[in-house]
Structures are given as C-alpha cells and as structure tokens.
Amino acid sequence: MGGKGYALWLFIIEIFVHFSTSSSSSSGNKVPAIIVFGDSSVDSGNNNFIPTIARSNFEPYGRDFFNGNPTGRFSNGRIAPDFISEAFGIKQSVPAYLDPAYNISDFASGVCFASAGTGYDNATAMVADVIPLWKEVEYYKEYQKKLRAHLGDEKANEIIREALYLVSIGTNDFLENYYTLPERRCEFPIVQQYEDFLIGLAESFFKEIYGLGARKISLTGLPPMGCLPLERAVNILEYHNCVEDYNNLALEFNGKLGWLVTKLNKDLPGFQLVDANAYDIILQIVKHPSRFGFEVADTGCCGTGRFEMGFLCDPKFTCEDASCMQMTKN
C-alpha cells in the first residue's frame, strides 16, 4: 500500500472503530450515509457548478479516479470521505450536491456540500467567490426536505440521525484570509483573537446542524499548514523548510477545537462530536516520507510543485507516479 493510503487508512480506521462501536452500542443501526461539510480537503466537485476559479475539474486532477476522469476533487484520485464511505460499506464515492448527474436517490446514502476555498468565516468564501459555510447548511436543509419527500419522514429522519457527518475546514481562514487580506487583521490585530472568533463560528455551526438532527460528527482540525508546498516555497530565509509559526498556530487552534468538542459533547444531549485531528499523521508523512512509501514530500505533483494549485496545475508538467509524491493542494 502506498504511503498516503497507509496514513489515510490509519485515520479512517480510527473514525470507523469509534462510530461503528457507538452505533452498535446505542441503536444497533449501522451508518447509513456520509454527509460532508468543508473545504477543498473534502469537496467532491461542488465548485464545478459555481462561477469561481477555485476548481480542479481538469487533468492531472482525477487521473487516478475511476476511468481517470477529473471530478472537481483536489486530488489525483479519491479523497478521504470516499474512502470512509467505502470503509462503512456504503459506496465508493460521495457525490457533490450540486452535480446534476446525481439525484436524491444517490444522495440518500451520502452527499457532499463542501466547497474548495471556504472557511468558518464568511469573508473567507468571498476571496474566491465560493460557497460559504452558511450556504452549505442551507443546501443541507434543502437536502433534508428532498430526502423526506423521497423516503418519508421516518426513514429520512433515521438517515439524518444515524449518518456520519464529516467536517474538514479552517485552513483557508488563516492562509487565504487572515494572513493575505488586511480586513480581519485590522479587526483582530492579535491572531488569537481571530482564532476565538472562528471558534465562536464553529460552535454556532455545530449547534445549528445538531438542531437539524445531526448526531455523529467527525471534525478534522488544521493540518501542519506551514508545510504546504506554497508556504515552504516562499519560506526562502529558512531554506524552504516548513513555516513553524503556521504549524504552531495550527496546534494552538486545534487545541481550542478540542476544547469546543468537549464542551459541545457535554452541553448537547446525544451529541457525538469526535476530534479526528490529522495533524500528527500528516506531519509524520512530511518529516519521515520514506516510512510511508513516499520518495518526495516537499514538492507537489504538477508544475514546479511549489506554487501551482487549482487552475495553475498544468497537466503538461506533472509527476509520473502520484503515489510517491504529495499532490499539490493549498
């Protein structure tokens, strides 16, 4: 198994064990659907259907997906929600809600509302004109109405209650918004103030979807974002090493997310919010790539591997075997 697959499966197994155990002990029901909120780390193609440059519906993206077709996933193949869905025995991929090729019968067992480039902060979504998190929730409400019309209230409510919700979001709030544009830095001159602002938004989001029926949620915190190819590329003074300030910020913010997880599990009856922090797994891949089957971990898989992402990811200049390298994604 390739390095990325190995690390990903460690992460999936952790989620699988927790929720399969909790399902069998509480209600006897298996997870019937995977429902996804977030950014490019989990977007399965929603941005294809909105006017934004934050798309990946072209080669080399998707070249290792089924039939080699680019789908809008920011990956050479499937992404984490797809593998998690398969691990629960549901289906091999989770479709994008805005994709007209699918309908409510497809979405009944899994649906993705995520949008590449978005964040907890509405201002983050405005940077690339993508779907803000509040709009993802509105799509979820619309989905619920369609699901009840399709399956009836009882069955639909069961799916909503027993589904596993995957939430992966937050990196863009810092890298594409706070550290790129002046508005939020003027409003929150100390980054810890902005962190607390985001935690408040995250709490409101989780309480809202809890009120809509969500009960089992896996929350992925920030990755070691100082190790992303773009951040390393511009870190010239430190010889293109990881930007430790960004990594320390991610650890700090993840700690606050952990506090929020504990708080919400205590405050909301029947809520199962799991802190599925992938920071350490990703950092281990970056620091010790050979242990995971990678030959290269400091460049991406298209162009020079440093600045290219999204529409700049030129298919004419790409690595031959993506299983040996990390795909460019910021």
Coordinates of C-alpha atoms in Angstrom, one line a residue:
M1 CA 0.0 0.0 0.0
G2 CA 1.3 3.5 -0.9
G3 CA 2.3 5.9 1.9
K4 CA -0.6 8.2 1.6
G5 CA -3.0 5.3 1.5
Y6 CA -1.4 3.8 4.7
A7 CA -1.7 7.1 6.6
L8 CA -5.2 7.7 5.4
W9 CA -6.3 4.2 6.4
L10 CA -4.9 4.7 9.9
F11 CA -7.1 7.8 10.1
I12 CA -10.1 6.1 8.7
I13 CA -9.8 3.1 11.0
E14 CA -9.8 5.4 14.0
I15 CA -13.1 7.0 12.8
F16 CA -14.6 3.6 11.8
V17 CA -13.9 2.0 15.1
H18 CA -15.4 4.9 17.1
F19 CA -18.6 5.3 15.2
S20 CA -19.2 1.6 14.4
T21 CA -18.8 0.9 18.1
S22 CA -21.1 3.7 19.1
S23 CA -23.7 2.8 16.6
S24 CA -23.9 -0.9 17.6
S25 CA -24.0 0.0 21.3
S26 CA -26.6 2.7 21.1
S27 CA -29.1 1.8 18.4
G28 CA -28.0 -1.3 16.6
N29 CA -28.0 0.6 13.3
K30 CA -25.1 0.9 11.0
V31 CA -24.0 4.2 9.5
P32 CA -26.5 4.7 6.5
A33 CA -24.9 7.7 4.9
I34 CA -21.9 10.0 4.8
I35 CA -22.7 13.7 4.9
V36 CA -19.8 16.2 4.2
F37 CA -19.2 19.9 5.1
G38 CA -16.0 21.8 4.5
D39 CA -13.4 23.0 2.0
S40 CA -11.1 21.6 -0.7
S41 CA -9.9 18.8 1.5
V42 CA -13.4 17.2 1.2
D43 CA -15.0 18.9 -1.8
S44 CA -16.1 16.3 -4.4
G45 CA -16.9 18.8 -7.1
N46 CA -19.4 21.4 -6.0
N47 CA -17.2 24.2 -7.2
N48 CA -17.6 22.9 -10.8
F49 CA -21.1 24.4 -10.7
I50 CA -20.5 27.9 -9.4
P51 CA -18.6 30.8 -11.0
T52 CA -15.2 30.5 -9.3
I53 CA -11.6 29.9 -10.4
A54 CA -11.2 27.5 -7.4
R55 CA -11.8 24.4 -9.5
S56 CA -10.0 21.2 -10.2
N57 CA -12.1 19.7 -13.0
F58 CA -9.2 19.1 -15.4
E59 CA -6.1 16.9 -15.7
P60 CA -4.0 16.0 -13.9
Y61 CA -6.6 16.1 -11.2
G62 CA -8.6 12.9 -11.2
R63 CA -6.2 10.9 -13.3
D64 CA -6.3 8.0 -10.8
F65 CA -10.1 8.3 -10.2
F66 CA -12.5 5.8 -11.7
N67 CA -12.0 5.9 -15.5
G68 CA -9.3 8.6 -15.0
N69 CA -11.9 11.4 -15.0
P70 CA -11.3 14.7 -13.2
T71 CA -14.3 15.3 -10.9
G72 CA -13.6 18.5 -9.1
R73 CA -11.8 16.7 -6.2
F74 CA -8.5 18.4 -5.4
S75 CA -6.7 15.1 -5.7
N76 CA -5.3 12.7 -8.3
G77 CA -7.9 10.2 -7.1
R78 CA -10.5 9.7 -4.4
I79 CA -10.5 11.8 -1.2
A80 CA -11.0 10.9 2.5
P81 CA -14.8 10.9 2.5
D82 CA -14.9 8.5 -0.4
F83 CA -12.6 6.0 1.4
I84 CA -14.6 6.5 4.7
S85 CA -17.8 5.8 2.8
E86 CA -16.3 2.6 1.4
A87 CA -15.0 1.5 4.8
F88 CA -18.5 1.7 6.2
G89 CA -19.7 -0.5 3.3
I90 CA -21.9 2.3 1.8
K91 CA -20.4 3.3 -1.6
Q92 CA -17.1 4.0 -3.2
S93 CA -17.5 7.8 -3.6
V94 CA -19.6 10.6 -2.1
P95 CA -21.2 12.8 -4.8
A96 CA -21.3 16.6 -4.8
Y97 CA -24.7 18.0 -4.1
L98 CA -24.6 20.5 -6.9
D99 CA -23.7 17.9 -9.5
P100 CA -26.8 17.5 -11.8
A101 CA -25.7 13.9 -12.7
Y102 CA -27.0 12.8 -9.3
N103 CA -30.3 13.0 -7.6
I104 CA -31.9 12.4 -4.2
S105 CA -31.8 8.6 -4.6
D106 CA -28.0 8.9 -4.9
F107 CA -27.7 11.4 -2.1
A108 CA -29.7 9.3 0.3
S109 CA -26.6 7.3 1.1
G110 CA -24.1 10.1 1.0
V111 CA -23.8 13.7 -0.1
C112 CA -21.1 16.4 -0.1
F113 CA -21.8 20.1 0.5
A114 CA -18.2 21.2 0.8
S115 CA -16.7 23.9 -1.3
A116 CA -13.0 24.4 -2.0
G117 CA -11.7 27.8 -0.7
T118 CA -14.3 28.2 2.0
G119 CA -13.9 28.6 5.8
Y120 CA -15.8 29.2 9.0
D121 CA -15.6 32.9 8.3
N122 CA -17.9 34.1 5.6
A123 CA -15.3 36.6 4.4
T124 CA -13.0 33.7 3.5
A125 CA -15.5 32.3 1.0
M126 CA -15.6 35.8 -0.7
V127 CA -11.9 35.6 -1.5
A128 CA -12.5 33.2 -4.4
D129 CA -16.3 33.5 -4.6
V130 CA -17.0 30.0 -3.3
I131 CA -19.8 28.6 -1.2
P132 CA -19.8 30.0 2.4
L133 CA -20.4 27.6 5.3
W134 CA -23.9 29.1 6.0
K135 CA -24.9 28.3 2.4
E136 CA -23.6 24.7 2.8
V137 CA -26.1 24.5 5.7
E138 CA -28.9 25.9 3.6
Y139 CA -28.2 23.2 1.0
Y140 CA -28.3 20.6 3.8
K141 CA -31.8 21.9 4.8
E142 CA -32.9 21.6 1.2
Y143 CA -31.5 18.1 1.1
Q144 CA -33.5 17.2 4.2
K145 CA -36.7 18.3 2.5
K146 CA -35.9 16.3 -0.6
L147 CA -35.0 13.3 1.5
R148 CA -38.3 13.3 3.4
A149 CA -40.2 13.7 0.2
H150 CA -38.3 10.7 -1.3
L151 CA -38.3 8.3 1.6
G152 CA -40.9 9.6 4.1
D153 CA -40.3 11.3 7.4
E154 CA -39.5 8.2 9.5
K155 CA -36.8 6.8 7.1
A156 CA -35.4 10.2 6.3
N157 CA -35.1 11.2 10.0
E158 CA -33.4 7.9 10.7
I159 CA -30.8 8.6 8.0
I160 CA -30.3 12.1 9.3
R161 CA -29.8 10.9 12.8
E162 CA -27.6 7.9 12.1
A163 CA -25.5 9.4 9.3
L164 CA -21.8 10.1 9.9
Y165 CA -21.0 13.8 9.3
L166 CA -17.5 14.7 8.2
V167 CA -16.3 18.3 8.7
S168 CA -13.0 19.5 7.4
I169 CA -12.5 23.2 7.3
G170 CA -10.4 26.1 8.7
T171 CA -7.1 26.3 6.8
N172 CA -8.3 28.9 4.3
D173 CA -9.4 31.2 7.1
F174 CA -5.8 31.7 8.0
L175 CA -3.8 31.3 4.8
E176 CA -6.3 32.8 2.3
N177 CA -7.9 35.4 4.5
Y178 CA -6.2 36.5 7.7
Y179 CA -2.6 36.4 6.5
T180 CA -3.5 37.5 3.0
L181 CA -6.0 40.3 3.3
P182 CA -6.0 43.3 5.7
E183 CA -9.6 43.4 6.9
R184 CA -9.6 40.7 9.5
R185 CA -6.1 41.7 10.8
C186 CA -7.4 45.2 11.4
E187 CA -10.4 43.8 13.2
F188 CA -8.4 41.2 15.1
P189 CA -4.8 42.5 15.4
I190 CA -3.8 39.5 17.5
V191 CA -4.2 36.2 15.7
Q192 CA -5.5 34.5 18.9
Q193 CA -8.5 36.9 18.8
Y194 CA -9.3 35.7 15.3
E195 CA -8.9 32.1 16.5
D196 CA -11.5 32.8 19.2
F197 CA -13.8 34.4 16.6
L198 CA -13.6 31.3 14.4
I199 CA -14.3 29.0 17.5
G200 CA -17.4 31.0 18.1
L201 CA -18.5 30.5 14.4
A202 CA -17.7 26.8 14.7
E203 CA -19.8 26.4 17.8
S204 CA -22.7 28.1 16.1
F205 CA -22.4 25.8 13.1
F206 CA -22.3 22.6 15.2
K207 CA -25.3 23.8 17.3
E208 CA -27.2 24.5 14.1
I209 CA -26.7 21.2 12.5
Y210 CA -27.4 19.5 15.8
G211 CA -30.7 21.3 15.9
L212 CA -31.3 19.9 12.4
G213 CA -30.8 16.4 13.5
A214 CA -27.0 15.6 13.1
R215 CA -25.7 13.5 15.9
K216 CA -22.4 11.8 14.8
I217 CA -19.7 14.1 13.6
S218 CA -16.1 13.7 12.9
L219 CA -14.2 17.1 13.0
T220 CA -10.8 17.4 11.3
G221 CA -8.7 20.2 12.6
L222 CA -6.0 22.1 10.9
P223 CA -3.1 20.3 9.2
P224 CA 0.5 21.4 9.7
M225 CA -0.2 24.2 7.2
G226 CA 3.3 25.6 7.4
C227 CA 4.4 22.5 5.5
L228 CA 2.1 23.0 2.5
P229 CA 4.1 23.4 -0.7
L230 CA 3.3 27.1 -1.2
E231 CA 4.2 28.1 2.3
R232 CA 7.5 26.2 2.0
A233 CA 8.2 27.8 -1.4
V234 CA 8.0 31.4 0.0
N235 CA 10.0 30.5 3.1
I236 CA 13.3 31.4 1.5
L237 CA 15.1 32.7 4.5
E238 CA 14.7 29.3 6.2
Y239 CA 15.8 27.3 3.1
H240 CA 12.2 26.3 2.2
N241 CA 11.6 24.4 5.4
C242 CA 8.1 24.3 7.0
V243 CA 6.9 27.6 8.4
E244 CA 6.9 26.7 12.1
D245 CA 4.8 29.8 13.1
Y246 CA 2.0 28.4 10.9
N247 CA 2.4 25.0 12.4
N248 CA 2.3 26.3 15.9
L249 CA -0.8 28.3 15.1
A250 CA -2.5 25.1 13.8
L251 CA -1.6 23.3 17.0
E252 CA -3.0 26.2 19.1
F253 CA -6.2 26.4 17.1
N254 CA -6.6 22.6 17.2
G255 CA -6.3 22.8 21.0
K256 CA -9.2 25.2 21.0
L257 CA -11.2 23.0 18.7
G258 CA -10.6 20.1 21.2
W259 CA -11.9 22.3 24.0
L260 CA -15.0 23.0 21.9
V261 CA -15.6 19.3 21.2
T262 CA -15.6 18.5 24.9
K263 CA -17.9 21.4 25.6
L264 CA -20.5 20.5 23.0
N265 CA -20.5 16.8 23.9
K266 CA -21.3 17.9 27.5
D267 CA -23.9 20.5 26.5
L268 CA -25.8 18.8 23.8
P269 CA -27.6 15.5 24.7
G270 CA -26.9 12.6 22.4
F271 CA -24.2 14.5 20.5
Q272 CA -21.1 12.5 19.4
L273 CA -18.5 15.0 18.2
V274 CA -15.1 13.4 17.6
D275 CA -11.9 15.3 17.4
A276 CA -10.4 13.5 14.4
N277 CA -7.2 15.5 14.4
A278 CA -5.0 14.5 11.5
Y279 CA -2.2 17.0 12.3
D280 CA 0.3 14.4 13.6
I281 CA -0.3 11.9 10.8
I282 CA 0.3 14.5 8.1
L283 CA 3.4 15.9 9.9
Q284 CA 4.9 12.4 10.1
I285 CA 4.5 12.0 6.4
V286 CA 6.2 15.3 5.8
K287 CA 9.0 14.7 8.3
H288 CA 9.6 11.0 7.5
P289 CA 8.2 10.3 4.0
S290 CA 10.1 7.1 3.4
R291 CA 8.3 5.4 6.3
F292 CA 5.1 5.9 4.4
G293 CA 6.3 4.9 1.0
F294 CA 6.9 8.4 -0.3
E295 CA 10.0 9.4 -2.2
V296 CA 9.3 13.1 -2.2
A297 CA 7.3 15.1 0.4
D298 CA 8.5 18.7 -0.2
T299 CA 7.0 19.4 -3.6
G300 CA 3.6 18.9 -5.2
C301 CA 2.7 16.9 -8.2
C302 CA 2.4 19.5 -11.0
G303 CA 4.5 22.3 -12.4
T304 CA 7.4 23.1 -10.2
G305 CA 5.5 21.6 -7.3
R306 CA 5.7 24.8 -5.3
F307 CA 3.3 27.5 -6.4
E308 CA 0.9 25.6 -8.6
M309 CA -2.5 24.7 -7.4
G310 CA -6.0 24.8 -8.9
F311 CA -6.1 26.3 -12.4
L312 CA -2.2 26.6 -12.3
C313 CA -1.8 22.9 -12.0
D314 CA -0.6 22.3 -15.6
P315 CA -1.1 18.7 -16.8
K316 CA 2.0 19.0 -19.1
F317 CA 4.3 19.1 -16.1
T318 CA 3.4 16.5 -13.6
C319 CA 5.0 13.6 -11.7
E320 CA 4.6 10.2 -13.3
D321 CA 3.5 8.4 -10.1
A322 CA 1.4 10.4 -7.6
S323 CA 1.7 7.6 -5.1
C324 CA 5.3 8.6 -4.5
M325 CA 4.6 12.3 -4.0
Q326 CA 2.0 14.5 -2.3
M327 CA -0.4 16.2 -4.6
T328 CA -0.3 20.0 -4.6
K329 CA -3.2 21.4 -2.5
N330 CA -3.4 24.6 -0.6

